[in-house]
Short mmCIF file of C-alpha atoms and ligand atoms in Angstrom, two decimals:
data_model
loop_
_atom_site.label_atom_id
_atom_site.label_comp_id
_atom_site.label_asym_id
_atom_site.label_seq_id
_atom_site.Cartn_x
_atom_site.Cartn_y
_atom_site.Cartn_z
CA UNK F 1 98.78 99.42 85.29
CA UNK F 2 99.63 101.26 88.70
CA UNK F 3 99.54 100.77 92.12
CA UNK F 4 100.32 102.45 95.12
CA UNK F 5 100.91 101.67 98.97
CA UNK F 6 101.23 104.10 101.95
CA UNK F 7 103.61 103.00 104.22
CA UNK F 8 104.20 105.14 108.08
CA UNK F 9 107.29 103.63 108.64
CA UNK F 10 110.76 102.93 107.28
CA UNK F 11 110.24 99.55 108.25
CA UNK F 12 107.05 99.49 105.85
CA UNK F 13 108.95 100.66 103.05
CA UNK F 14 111.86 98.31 103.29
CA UNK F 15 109.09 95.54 104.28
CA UNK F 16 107.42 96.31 100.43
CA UNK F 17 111.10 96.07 98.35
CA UNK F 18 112.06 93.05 100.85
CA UNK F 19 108.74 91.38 98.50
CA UNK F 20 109.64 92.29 95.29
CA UNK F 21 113.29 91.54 95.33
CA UNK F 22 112.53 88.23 96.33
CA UNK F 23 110.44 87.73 92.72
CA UNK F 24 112.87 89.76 90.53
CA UNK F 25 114.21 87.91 87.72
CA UNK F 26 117.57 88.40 85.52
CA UNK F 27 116.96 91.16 83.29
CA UNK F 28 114.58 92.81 85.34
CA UNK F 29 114.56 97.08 84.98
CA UNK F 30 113.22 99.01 87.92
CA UNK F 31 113.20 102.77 87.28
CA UNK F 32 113.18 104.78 90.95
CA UNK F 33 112.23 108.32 91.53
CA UNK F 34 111.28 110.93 94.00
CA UNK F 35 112.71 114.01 95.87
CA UNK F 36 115.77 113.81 98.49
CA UNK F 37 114.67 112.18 101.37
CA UNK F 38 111.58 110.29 99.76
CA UNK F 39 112.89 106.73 100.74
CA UNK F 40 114.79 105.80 97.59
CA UNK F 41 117.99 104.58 99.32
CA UNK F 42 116.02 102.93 101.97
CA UNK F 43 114.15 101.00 99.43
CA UNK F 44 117.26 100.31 97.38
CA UNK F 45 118.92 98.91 100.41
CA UNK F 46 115.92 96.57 100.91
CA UNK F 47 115.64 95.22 98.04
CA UNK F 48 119.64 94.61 97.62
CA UNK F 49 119.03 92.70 100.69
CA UNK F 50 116.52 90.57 99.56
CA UNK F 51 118.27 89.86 96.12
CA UNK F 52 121.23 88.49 98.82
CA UNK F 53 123.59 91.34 98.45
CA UNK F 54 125.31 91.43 101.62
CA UNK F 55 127.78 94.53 100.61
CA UNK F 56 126.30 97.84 101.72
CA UNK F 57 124.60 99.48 99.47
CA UNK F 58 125.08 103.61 99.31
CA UNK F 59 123.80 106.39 96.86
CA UNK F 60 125.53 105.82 93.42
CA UNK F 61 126.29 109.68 93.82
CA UNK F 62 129.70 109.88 92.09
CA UNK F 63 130.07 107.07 89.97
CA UNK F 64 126.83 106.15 87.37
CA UNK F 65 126.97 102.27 87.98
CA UNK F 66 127.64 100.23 91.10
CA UNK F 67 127.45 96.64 90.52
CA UNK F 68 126.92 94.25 93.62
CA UNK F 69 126.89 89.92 93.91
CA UNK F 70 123.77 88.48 95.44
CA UNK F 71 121.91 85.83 94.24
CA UNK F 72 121.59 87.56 91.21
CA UNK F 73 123.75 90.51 90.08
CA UNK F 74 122.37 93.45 90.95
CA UNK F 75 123.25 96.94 89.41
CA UNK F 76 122.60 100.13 91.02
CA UNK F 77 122.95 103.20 88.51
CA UNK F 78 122.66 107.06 88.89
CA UNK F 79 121.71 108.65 85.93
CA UNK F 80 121.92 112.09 86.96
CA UNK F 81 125.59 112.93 85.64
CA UNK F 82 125.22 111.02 82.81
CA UNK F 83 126.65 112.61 79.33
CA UNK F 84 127.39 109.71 77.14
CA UNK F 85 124.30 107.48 75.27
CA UNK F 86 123.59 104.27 76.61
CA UNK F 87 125.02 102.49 73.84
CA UNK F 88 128.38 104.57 74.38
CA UNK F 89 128.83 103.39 77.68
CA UNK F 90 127.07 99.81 76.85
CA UNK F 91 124.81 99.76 79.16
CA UNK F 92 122.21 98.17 76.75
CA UNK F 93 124.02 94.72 78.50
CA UNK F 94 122.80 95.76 81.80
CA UNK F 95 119.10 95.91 80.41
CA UNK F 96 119.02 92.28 79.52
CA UNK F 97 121.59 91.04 81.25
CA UNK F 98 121.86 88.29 84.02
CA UNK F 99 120.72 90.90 86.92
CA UNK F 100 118.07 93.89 87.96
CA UNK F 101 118.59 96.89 87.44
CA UNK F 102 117.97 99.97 89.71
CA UNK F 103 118.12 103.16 87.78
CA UNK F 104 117.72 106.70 89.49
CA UNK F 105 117.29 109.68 87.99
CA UNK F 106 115.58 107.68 84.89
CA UNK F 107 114.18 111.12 83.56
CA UNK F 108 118.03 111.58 82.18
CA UNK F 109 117.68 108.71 79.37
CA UNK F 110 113.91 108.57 79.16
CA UNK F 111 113.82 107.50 75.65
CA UNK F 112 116.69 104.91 75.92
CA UNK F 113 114.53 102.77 78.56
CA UNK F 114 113.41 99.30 77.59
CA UNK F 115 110.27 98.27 76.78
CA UNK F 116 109.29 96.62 80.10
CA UNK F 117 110.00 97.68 83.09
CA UNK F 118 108.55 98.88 86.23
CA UNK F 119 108.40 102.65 87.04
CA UNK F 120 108.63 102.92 90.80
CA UNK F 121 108.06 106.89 92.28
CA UNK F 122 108.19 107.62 95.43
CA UNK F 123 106.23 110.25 97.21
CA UNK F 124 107.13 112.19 100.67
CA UNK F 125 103.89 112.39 102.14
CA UNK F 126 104.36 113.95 106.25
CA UNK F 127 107.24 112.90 108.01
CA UNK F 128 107.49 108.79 108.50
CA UNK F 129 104.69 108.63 105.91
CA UNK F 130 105.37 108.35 101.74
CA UNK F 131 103.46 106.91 99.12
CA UNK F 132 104.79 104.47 96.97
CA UNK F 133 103.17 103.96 93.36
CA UNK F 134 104.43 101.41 90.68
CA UNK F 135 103.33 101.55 87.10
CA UNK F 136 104.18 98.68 85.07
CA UNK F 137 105.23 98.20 81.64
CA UNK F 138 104.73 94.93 80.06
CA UNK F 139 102.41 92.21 80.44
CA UNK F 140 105.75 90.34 82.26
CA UNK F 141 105.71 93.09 85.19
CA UNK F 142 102.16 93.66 85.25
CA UNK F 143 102.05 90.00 86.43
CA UNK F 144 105.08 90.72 88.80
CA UNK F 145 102.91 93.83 90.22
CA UNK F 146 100.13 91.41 90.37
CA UNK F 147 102.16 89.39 92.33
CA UNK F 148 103.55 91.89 94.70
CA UNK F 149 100.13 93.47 95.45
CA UNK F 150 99.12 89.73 97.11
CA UNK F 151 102.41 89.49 98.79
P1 LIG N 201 116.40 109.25 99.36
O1 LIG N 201 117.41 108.22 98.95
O2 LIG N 201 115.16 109.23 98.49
O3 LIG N 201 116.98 110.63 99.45
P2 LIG N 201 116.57 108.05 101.97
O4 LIG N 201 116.12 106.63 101.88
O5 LIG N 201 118.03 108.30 102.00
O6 LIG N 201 115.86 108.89 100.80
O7 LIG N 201 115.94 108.73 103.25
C1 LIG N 201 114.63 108.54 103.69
C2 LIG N 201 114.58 108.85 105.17
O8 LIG N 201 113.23 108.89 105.61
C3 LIG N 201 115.29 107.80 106.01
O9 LIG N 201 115.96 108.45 107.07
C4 LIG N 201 114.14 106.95 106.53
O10 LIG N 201 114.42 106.33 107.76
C5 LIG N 201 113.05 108.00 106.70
N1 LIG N 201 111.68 107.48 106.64
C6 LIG N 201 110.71 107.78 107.51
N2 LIG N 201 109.55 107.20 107.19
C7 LIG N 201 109.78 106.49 106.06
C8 LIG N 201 108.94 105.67 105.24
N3 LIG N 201 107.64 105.47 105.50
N4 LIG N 201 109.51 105.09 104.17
C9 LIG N 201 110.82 105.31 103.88
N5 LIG N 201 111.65 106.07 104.62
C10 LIG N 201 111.14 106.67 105.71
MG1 LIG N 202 119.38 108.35 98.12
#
């Protein structure tokens, strides 16, 4: 199941994460893609927000995992440099652990993704506007997305 907004502001964007971190739940995996520039770090921040992280939140860059305290943890990861399996670098925990998950640069471990979780993608549409599609996998985000799309 997908969806997708159009927002014409920053403001929009961070409005739309500000409503789904507010329903995430421990364990949840949100997969986030799109070029430089597309809005992920905006979004990220957002969302961080809402989940009551009160530390800033930057691009994971140079390290793969940043892990932050809000109301639930909340784990921001960059997959891009990754070498190592998953499993090497136990990251498995992460994926059904006690917090959500942000990963960027999912293409990198593709097949090493859980069975639910929601695929976000950003899209840089003109210069304040992007479109912002979710796909959900699993009958427990496709009720989240439900969710969101009435928020
Ligand atoms: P990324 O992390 O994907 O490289 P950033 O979030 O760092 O992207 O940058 C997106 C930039 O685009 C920010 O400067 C943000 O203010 C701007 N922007 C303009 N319009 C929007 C919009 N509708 N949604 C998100 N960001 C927007
Ligand atoms: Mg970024």
């Amino acid at each position: 199941m997908k969806y997708v907004w159009t927002t014409t502001t920053a403001e929009e964007t961070e409005k739309l994460a500000e409503q789904l971190g507010k329903m995430l739940q421990p364990g949840n995996v949100i997969t986030l893609s799109g070029d430089l520039g597309a809005g992920k770090t905006t979004f990220t921040k957002a969302l961080a927000a809402a989940l009551g992280v009160t530390k800033t939140v930057n691009s994971p860059t140079f390290t793969i995992m940043k892990e932050y305290a809000g109301r639930l943890p909340f784990y921001h990861m960059d997959a891009y440099r990754l070498e190592d399996t998953m499993e090497e670098l136990g990251l498995e925990e992460y994926m059904e652990g006690d917090g959500v998950l942000v990963i960027e640069w999912p293409e990198m471990i593709e097949d090493q993704l859980p069975e639910e979780y929601l695929a976000l993608r950003l899209y840089y549409k003109g210069e304040t506007t992007r479109e912002i599609e979710a796909e959900a996998f699993g009958s427990r985000w496709e009720e989240l997305l439900e969710e969101w799309k009435k928020a």
